[in-house]
CSV table of C-alpha atoms in Angstrom, one decimal:
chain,number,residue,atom,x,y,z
N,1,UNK,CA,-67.2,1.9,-3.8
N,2,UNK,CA,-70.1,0.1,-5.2
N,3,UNK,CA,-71.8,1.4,-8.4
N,4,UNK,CA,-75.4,0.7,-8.0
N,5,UNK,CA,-76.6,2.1,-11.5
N,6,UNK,CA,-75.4,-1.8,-12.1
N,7,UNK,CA,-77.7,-3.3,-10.1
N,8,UNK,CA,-79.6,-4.9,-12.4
N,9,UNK,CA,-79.6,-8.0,-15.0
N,10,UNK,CA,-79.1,-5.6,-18.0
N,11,UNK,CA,-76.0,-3.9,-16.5
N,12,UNK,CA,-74.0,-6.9,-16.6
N,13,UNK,CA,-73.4,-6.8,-20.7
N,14,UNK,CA,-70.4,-7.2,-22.9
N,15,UNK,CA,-67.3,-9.5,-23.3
N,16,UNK,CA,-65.4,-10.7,-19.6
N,17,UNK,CA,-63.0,-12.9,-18.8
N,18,UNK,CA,-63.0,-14.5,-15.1
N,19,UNK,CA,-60.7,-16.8,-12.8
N,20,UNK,CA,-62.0,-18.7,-9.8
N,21,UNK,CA,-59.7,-21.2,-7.7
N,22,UNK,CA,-60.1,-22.9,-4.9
N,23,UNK,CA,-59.0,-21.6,-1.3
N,24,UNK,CA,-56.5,-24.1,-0.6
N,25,UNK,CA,-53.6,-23.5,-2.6
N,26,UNK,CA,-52.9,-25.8,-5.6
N,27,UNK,CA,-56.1,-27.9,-6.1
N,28,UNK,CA,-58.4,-26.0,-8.5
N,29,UNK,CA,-58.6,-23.5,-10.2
N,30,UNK,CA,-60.4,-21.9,-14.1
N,31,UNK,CA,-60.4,-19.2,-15.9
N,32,UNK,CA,-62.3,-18.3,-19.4
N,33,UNK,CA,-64.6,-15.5,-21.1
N,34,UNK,CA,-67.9,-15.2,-22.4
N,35,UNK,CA,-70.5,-12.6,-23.5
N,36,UNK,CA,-73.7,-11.5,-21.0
N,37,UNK,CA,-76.5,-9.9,-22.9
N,38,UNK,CA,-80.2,-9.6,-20.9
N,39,UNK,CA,-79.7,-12.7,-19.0
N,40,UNK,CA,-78.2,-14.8,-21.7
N,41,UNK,CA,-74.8,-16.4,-21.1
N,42,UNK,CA,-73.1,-17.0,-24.8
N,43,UNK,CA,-69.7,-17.8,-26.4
N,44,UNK,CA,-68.6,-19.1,-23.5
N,45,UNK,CA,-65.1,-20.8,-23.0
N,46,UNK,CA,-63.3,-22.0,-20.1
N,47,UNK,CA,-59.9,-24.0,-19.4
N,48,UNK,CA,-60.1,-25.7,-15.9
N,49,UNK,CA,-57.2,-27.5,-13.8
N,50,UNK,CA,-58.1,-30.1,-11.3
N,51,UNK,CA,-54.8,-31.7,-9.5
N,52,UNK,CA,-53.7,-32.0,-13.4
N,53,UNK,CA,-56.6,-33.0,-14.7
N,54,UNK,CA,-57.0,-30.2,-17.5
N,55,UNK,CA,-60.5,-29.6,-19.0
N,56,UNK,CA,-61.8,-33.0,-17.4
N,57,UNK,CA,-60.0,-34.6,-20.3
N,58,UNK,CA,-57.1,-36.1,-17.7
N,59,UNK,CA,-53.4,-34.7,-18.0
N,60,UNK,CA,-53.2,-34.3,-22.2
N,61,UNK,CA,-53.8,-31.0,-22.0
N,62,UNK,CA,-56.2,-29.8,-25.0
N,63,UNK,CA,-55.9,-27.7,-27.7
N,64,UNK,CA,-59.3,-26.1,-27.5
N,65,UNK,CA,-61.5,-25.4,-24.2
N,66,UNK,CA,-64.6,-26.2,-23.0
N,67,UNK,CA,-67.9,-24.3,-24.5
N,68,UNK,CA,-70.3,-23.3,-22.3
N,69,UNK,CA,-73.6,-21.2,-22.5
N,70,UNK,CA,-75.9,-20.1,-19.4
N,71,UNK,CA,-77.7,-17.2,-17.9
N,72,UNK,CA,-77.3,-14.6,-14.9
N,73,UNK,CA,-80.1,-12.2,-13.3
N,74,UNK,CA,-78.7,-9.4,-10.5
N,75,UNK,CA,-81.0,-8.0,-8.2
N,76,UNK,CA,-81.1,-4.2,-7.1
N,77,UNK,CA,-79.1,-5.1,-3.7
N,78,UNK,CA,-76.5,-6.0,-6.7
N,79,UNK,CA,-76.5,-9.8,-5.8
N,80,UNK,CA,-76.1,-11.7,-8.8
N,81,UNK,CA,-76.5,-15.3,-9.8
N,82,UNK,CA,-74.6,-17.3,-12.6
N,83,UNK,CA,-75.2,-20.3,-13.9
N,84,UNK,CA,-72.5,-22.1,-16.4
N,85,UNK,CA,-73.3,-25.5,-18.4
N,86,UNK,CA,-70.3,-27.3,-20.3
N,87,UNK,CA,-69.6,-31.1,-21.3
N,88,UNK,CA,-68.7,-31.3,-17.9
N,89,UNK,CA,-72.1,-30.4,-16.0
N,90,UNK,CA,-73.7,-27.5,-14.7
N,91,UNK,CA,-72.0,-25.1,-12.3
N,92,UNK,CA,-73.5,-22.4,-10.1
N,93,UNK,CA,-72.3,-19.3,-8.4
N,94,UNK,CA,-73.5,-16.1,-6.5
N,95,UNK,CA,-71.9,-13.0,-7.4
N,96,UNK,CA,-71.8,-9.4,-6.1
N,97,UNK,CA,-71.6,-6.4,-8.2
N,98,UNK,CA,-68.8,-3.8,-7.8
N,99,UNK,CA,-69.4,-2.4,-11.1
N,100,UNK,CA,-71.0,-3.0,-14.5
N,101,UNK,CA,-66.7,-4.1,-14.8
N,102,UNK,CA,-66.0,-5.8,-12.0
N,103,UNK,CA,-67.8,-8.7,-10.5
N,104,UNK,CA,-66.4,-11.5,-7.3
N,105,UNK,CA,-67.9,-14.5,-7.0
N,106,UNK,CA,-68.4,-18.0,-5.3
N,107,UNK,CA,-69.5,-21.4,-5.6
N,108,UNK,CA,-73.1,-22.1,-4.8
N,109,UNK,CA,-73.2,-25.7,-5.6
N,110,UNK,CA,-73.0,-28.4,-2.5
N,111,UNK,CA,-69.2,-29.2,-2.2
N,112,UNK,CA,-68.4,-32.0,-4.0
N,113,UNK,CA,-71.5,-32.4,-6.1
N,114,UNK,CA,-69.4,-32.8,-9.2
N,115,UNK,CA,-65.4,-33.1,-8.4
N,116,UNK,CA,-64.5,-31.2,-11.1
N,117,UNK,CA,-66.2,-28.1,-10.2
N,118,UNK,CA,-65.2,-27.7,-6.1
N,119,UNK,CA,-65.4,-24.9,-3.4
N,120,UNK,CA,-64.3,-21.5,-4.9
N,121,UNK,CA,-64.0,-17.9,-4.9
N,122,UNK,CA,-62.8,-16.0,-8.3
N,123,UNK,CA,-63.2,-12.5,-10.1
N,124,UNK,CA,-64.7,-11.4,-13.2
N,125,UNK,CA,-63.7,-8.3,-15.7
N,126,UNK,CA,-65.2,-6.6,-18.5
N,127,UNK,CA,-62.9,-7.3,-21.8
N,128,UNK,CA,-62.1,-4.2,-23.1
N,129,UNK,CA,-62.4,-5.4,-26.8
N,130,UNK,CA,-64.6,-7.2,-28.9
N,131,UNK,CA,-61.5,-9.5,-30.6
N,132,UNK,CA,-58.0,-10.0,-29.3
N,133,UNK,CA,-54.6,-10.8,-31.5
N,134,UNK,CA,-51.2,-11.3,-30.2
N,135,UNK,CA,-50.3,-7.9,-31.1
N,136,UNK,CA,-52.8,-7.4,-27.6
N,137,UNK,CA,-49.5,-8.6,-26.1
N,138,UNK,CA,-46.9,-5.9,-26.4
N,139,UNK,CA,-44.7,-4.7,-23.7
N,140,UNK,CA,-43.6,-5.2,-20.3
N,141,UNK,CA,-46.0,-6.6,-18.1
N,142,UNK,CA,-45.8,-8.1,-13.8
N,143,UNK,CA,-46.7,-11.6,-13.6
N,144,UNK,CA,-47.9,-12.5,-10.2
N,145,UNK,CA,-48.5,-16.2,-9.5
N,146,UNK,CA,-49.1,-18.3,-6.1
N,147,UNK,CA,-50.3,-22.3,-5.5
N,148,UNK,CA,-48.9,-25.2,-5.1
N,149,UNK,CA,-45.2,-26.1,-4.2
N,150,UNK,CA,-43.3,-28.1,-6.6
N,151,UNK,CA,-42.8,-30.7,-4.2
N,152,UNK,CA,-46.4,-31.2,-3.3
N,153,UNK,CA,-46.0,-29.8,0.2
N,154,UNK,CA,-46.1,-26.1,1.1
N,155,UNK,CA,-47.2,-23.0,-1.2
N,156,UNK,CA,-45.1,-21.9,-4.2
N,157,UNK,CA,-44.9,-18.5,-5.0
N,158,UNK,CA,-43.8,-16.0,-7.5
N,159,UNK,CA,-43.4,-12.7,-9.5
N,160,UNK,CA,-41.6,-11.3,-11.8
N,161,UNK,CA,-41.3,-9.5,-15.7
N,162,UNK,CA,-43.3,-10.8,-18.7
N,163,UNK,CA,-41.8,-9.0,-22.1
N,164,UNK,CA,-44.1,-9.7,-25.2
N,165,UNK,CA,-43.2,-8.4,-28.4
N,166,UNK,CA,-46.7,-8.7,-30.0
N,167,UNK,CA,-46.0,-11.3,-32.6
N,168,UNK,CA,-46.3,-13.8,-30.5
N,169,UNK,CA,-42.8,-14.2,-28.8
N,170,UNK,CA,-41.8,-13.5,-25.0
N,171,UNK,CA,-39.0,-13.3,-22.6
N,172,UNK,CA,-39.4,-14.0,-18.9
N,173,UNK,CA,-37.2,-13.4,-15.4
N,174,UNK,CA,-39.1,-13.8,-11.9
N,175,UNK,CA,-38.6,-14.3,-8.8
N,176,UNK,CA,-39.8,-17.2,-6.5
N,177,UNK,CA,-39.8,-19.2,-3.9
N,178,UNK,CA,-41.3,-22.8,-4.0
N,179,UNK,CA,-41.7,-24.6,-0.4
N,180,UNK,CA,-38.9,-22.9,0.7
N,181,UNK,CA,-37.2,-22.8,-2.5
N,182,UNK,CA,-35.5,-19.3,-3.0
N,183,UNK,CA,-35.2,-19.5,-7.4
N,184,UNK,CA,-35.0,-16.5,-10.6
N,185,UNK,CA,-37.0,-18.3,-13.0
N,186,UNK,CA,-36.5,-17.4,-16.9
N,187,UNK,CA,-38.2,-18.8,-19.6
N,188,UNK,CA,-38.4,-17.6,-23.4
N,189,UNK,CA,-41.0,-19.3,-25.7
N,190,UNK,CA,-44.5,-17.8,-28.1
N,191,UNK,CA,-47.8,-17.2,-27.6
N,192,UNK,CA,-51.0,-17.3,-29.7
N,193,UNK,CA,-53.7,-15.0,-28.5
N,194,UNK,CA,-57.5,-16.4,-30.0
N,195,UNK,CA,-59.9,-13.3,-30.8
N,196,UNK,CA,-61.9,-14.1,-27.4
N,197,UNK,CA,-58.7,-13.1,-25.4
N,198,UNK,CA,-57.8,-16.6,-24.7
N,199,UNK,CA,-53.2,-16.9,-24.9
N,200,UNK,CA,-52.1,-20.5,-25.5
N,201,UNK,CA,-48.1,-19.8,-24.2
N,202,UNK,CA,-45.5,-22.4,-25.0
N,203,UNK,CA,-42.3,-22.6,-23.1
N,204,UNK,CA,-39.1,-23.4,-24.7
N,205,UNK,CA,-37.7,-26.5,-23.5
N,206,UNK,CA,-40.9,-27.5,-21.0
N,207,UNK,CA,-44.1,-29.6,-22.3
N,208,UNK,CA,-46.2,-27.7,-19.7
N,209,UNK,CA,-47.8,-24.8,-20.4
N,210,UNK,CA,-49.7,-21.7,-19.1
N,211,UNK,CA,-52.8,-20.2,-20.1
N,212,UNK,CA,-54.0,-16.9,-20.6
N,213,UNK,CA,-57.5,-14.7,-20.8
N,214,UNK,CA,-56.7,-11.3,-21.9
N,215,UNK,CA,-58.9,-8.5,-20.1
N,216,UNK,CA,-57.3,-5.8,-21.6
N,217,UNK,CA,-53.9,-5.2,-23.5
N,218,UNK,CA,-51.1,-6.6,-21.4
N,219,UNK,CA,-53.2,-7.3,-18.6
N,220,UNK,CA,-54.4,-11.0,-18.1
N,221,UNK,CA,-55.6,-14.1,-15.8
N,222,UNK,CA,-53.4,-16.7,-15.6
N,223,UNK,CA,-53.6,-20.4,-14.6
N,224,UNK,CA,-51.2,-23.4,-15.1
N,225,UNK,CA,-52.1,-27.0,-16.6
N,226,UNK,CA,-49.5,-28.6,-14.4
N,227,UNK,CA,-50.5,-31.1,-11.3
N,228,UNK,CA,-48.9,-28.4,-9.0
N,229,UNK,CA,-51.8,-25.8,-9.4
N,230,UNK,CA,-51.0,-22.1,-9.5
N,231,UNK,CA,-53.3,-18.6,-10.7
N,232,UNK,CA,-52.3,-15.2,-11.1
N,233,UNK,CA,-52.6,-12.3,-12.9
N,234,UNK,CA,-51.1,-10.1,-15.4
N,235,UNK,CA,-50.7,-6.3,-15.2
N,236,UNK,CA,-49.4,-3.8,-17.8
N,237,UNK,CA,-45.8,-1.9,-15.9
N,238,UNK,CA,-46.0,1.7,-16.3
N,239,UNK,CA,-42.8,3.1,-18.1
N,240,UNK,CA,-39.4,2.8,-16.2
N,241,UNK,CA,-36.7,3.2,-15.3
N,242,UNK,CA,-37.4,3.4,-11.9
N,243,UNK,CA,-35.5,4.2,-8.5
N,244,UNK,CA,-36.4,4.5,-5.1
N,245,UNK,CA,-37.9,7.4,-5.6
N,246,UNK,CA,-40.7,5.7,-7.8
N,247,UNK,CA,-42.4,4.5,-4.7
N,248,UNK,CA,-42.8,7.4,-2.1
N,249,UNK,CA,-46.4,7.1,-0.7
N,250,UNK,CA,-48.3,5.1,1.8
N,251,UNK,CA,-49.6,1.7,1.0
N,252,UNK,CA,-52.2,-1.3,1.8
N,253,UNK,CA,-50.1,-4.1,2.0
N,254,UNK,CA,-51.8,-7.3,3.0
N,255,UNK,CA,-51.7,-11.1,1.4
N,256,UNK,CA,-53.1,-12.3,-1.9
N,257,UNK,CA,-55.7,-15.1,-1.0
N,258,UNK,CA,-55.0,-18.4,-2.3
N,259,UNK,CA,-50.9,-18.0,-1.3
N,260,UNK,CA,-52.0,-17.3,2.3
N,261,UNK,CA,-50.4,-18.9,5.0
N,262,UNK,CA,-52.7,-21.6,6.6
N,263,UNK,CA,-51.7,-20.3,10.1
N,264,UNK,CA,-51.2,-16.3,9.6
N,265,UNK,CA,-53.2,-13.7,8.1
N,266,UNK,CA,-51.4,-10.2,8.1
N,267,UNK,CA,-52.5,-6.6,6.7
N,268,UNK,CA,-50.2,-3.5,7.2
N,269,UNK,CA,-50.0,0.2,6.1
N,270,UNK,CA,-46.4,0.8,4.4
N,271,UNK,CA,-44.9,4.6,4.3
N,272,UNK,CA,-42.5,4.7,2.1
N,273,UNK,CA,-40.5,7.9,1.6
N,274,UNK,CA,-38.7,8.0,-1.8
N,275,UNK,CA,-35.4,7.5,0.0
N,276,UNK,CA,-35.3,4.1,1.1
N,277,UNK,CA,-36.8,4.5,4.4
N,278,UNK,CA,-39.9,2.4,5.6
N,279,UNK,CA,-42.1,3.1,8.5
N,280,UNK,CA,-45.5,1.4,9.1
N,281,UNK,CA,-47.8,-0.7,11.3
N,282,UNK,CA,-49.0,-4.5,10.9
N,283,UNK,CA,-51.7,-6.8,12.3
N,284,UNK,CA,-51.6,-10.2,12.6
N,285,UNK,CA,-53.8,-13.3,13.6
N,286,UNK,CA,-52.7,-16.4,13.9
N,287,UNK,CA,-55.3,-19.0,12.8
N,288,UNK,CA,-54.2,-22.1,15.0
N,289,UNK,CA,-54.3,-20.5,18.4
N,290,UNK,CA,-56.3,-17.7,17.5
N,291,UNK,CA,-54.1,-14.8,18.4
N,292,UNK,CA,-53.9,-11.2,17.5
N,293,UNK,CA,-51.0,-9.2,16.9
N,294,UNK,CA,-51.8,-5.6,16.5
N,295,UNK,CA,-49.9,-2.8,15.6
N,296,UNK,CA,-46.9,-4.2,15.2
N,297,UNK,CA,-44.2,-1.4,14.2
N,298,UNK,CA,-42.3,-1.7,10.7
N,299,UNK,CA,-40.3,1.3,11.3
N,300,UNK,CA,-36.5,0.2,10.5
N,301,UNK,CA,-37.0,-2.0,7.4
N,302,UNK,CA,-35.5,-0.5,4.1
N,303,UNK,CA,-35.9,-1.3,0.5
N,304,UNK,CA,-34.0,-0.8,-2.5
N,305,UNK,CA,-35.9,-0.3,-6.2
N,306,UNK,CA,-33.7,-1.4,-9.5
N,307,UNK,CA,-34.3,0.4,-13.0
N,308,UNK,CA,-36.2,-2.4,-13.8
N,309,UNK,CA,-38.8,-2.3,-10.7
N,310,UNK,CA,-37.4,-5.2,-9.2
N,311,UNK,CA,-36.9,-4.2,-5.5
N,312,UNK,CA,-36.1,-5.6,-2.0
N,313,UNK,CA,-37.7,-5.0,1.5
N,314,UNK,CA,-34.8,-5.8,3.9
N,315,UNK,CA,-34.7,-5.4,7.8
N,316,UNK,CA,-31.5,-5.5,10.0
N,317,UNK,CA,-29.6,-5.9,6.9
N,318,UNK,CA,-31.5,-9.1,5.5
N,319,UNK,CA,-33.6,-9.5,2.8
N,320,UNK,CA,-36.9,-10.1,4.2
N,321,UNK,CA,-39.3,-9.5,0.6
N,322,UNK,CA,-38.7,-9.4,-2.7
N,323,UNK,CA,-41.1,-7.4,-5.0
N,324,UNK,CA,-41.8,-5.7,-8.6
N,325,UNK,CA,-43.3,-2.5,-9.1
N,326,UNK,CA,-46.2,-1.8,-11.3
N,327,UNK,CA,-46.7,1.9,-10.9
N,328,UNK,CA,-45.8,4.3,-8.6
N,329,UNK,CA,-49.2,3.5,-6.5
N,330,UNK,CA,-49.3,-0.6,-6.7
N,331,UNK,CA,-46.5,-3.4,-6.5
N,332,UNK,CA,-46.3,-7.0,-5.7
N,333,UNK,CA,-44.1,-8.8,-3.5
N,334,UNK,CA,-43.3,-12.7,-2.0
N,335,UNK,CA,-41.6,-13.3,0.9
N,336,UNK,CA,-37.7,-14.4,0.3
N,337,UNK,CA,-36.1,-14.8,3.4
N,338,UNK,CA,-34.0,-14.1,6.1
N,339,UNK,CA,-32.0,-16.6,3.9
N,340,UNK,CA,-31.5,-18.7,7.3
N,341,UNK,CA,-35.4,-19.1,7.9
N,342,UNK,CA,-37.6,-19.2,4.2
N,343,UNK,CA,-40.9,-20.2,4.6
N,344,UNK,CA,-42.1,-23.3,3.3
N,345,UNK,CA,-45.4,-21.7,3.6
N,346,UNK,CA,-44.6,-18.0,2.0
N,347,UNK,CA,-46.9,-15.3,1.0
N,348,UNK,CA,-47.7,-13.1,-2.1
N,349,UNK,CA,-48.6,-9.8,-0.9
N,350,UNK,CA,-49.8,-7.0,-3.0
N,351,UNK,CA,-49.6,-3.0,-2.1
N,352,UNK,CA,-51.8,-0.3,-3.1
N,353,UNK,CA,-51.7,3.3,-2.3
């Protein structure tokens, strides 16, 4: 629900951090903080990714981001507007109030006024401090991800477990599949987290990098500075071990715009029962000939939770999902199979009870 005692100009006040990307997966995408006082956009900092083309700088990616300052009014309907300037040129969105914490946006420039500033759609959150350290990275944290595929065609998707230790080192196993790829990714490397939030991560072994803009301890935007553009986001784990048992409730389950397919859209309720057991509906559309697919049933499929929240949704015996929970009322999952048909095109779905 909407809080409308923050439907006004002076509601909108503090530290946030935001992401935006574009809607096709792996062209654009940004993410930064700033402070909103009565109107007045300050400290502002933003890292943007273009095709590879980091900060508008080209495909050195740089040590510092952009500044920016700018303004924002919200009227009582909750309707806000933003307006950002950096070395790059002005850019201008409409927002809508959820909360004085919570904030989606879009572009409101003409596409393709300034190419490095394109169609989008993002998120903003209220920090939850005033100055960040890398001890603000501490624990074991799900790191969802979707964009584009390594190989330039299809979307690349994946989750999995980010381990910080708060001194700035991290360990990191995921699942993923890229075009059709079916991969566990694990990387090791450091981090240093700036007071504003914003995490410069450095792999082991790899010159690309990630970047980070803490919203809260262990939870985080995330974008990549490689030419194969991904976003995602970072969410504290509640404390394991966990079983099948962890996830006994019934859940929204529906796909995590950008990684959707460019052909199906699908939402779903998911009863789990603590035992392994699934039962459930689905509705579908398919975008190129403009059917719909309603309550179609899920009853059958099974899934399996490790001690580490890794889990699988299988169906007939095949492993259909992969996904990692968060808590006993959210997880995240990407499609993995049947092994004999993986999607070049797959989706990253997120449930919520």
């Amino acid at each position: 629900l909407r809080d409308t005692s923050a439907f006004s100009t002076a509601a909108i006040s503090g530290n946030y951090a935001f992401v935006v990307a574009d809607q096709l997966p792996g062209q654009f995408v940004a993410a930064g903080a700033f402070n909103a006082n009565a109107g007045v956009i300050s400290s502002g900092a933003v890292d943007t990714n273009s095709q590879g083309n980091i900060d508008g700088a080209g495909a050195t990616y740089p040590t510092a981001p952009l500044s920016f300052t700018g303004s924002d009014t919200v009227d009582t309907n909750g309707r806000g507007t933003f307006s950002f300037t950096t070395a790059n040129g002005q850019i201008n969105s409409t927002c809508y109030v959820i909360s004085a914490t919570e904030l989606y946006c879009t572009s409101s420039d003409v596409q393709g006024s300034n190419p490095l500033y394109p169609l989008f759609a993002g998120r903003i959150l209220q920090q939850s401090s005033a100055s960040f350290s890398n001890s603000s990275l501490n624990g074991t944290s799900i790191r969802y991800l979707s964009g584009m595929a390594t190989s330039g065609s299809g979307v690349k998707v994946e989750v999995g477990l980010l381990q910080a230790d708060g001194s700035g080192n991290f360990t990191y196993t995921a699942d993923a599949d890229d075009g059709g790829s079916i991969s566990s990714p694990t990387a090791e490397g450091t981090y240093t987290v700036a007071s504003n939030g914003r995490v410069i991560v450095t792999i082991s072994g790899q010159t690309l990098t990630s970047l980070y803009y803490l919203v809260n301890s262990n939870e985080a935007f995330d974008i990549s500075t490689s030419p194969n553009v991904t976003s995602g986001f970072i969410k504290p784990q509640a404390t394991g071990p966990f079983s099948n048992a962890s996830l006994s409730a019934t859940y929204s389950f529906g796909q995590v715009v950008p990684s959707a397919e460019p052909f199906q859209f699908q939402t779903a309720e998911l009863s789990l029962d603590g035992a392994g057991n699934i039962a459930g509906t689905a509705d579908s559309v398919n975008t190129s000939s403009d059917v719909l697919s309603p309550g179609q049933s899920l009853t059958g499929q099974t899934y399996e939770v490790s001690s580490t929240g890794r889990g699988t949704l299988s169906y007939n015996g095949n492993v259909i999902n992969t996904f990692y929970v968060i808590s006993p009322t959210e997880w995240v999952a990407i499609d993995s199979g049947p092994a004999n048909n993986i999607p070049t095109y797959p989706e990253l779905q997120h449930a919520q009870e």
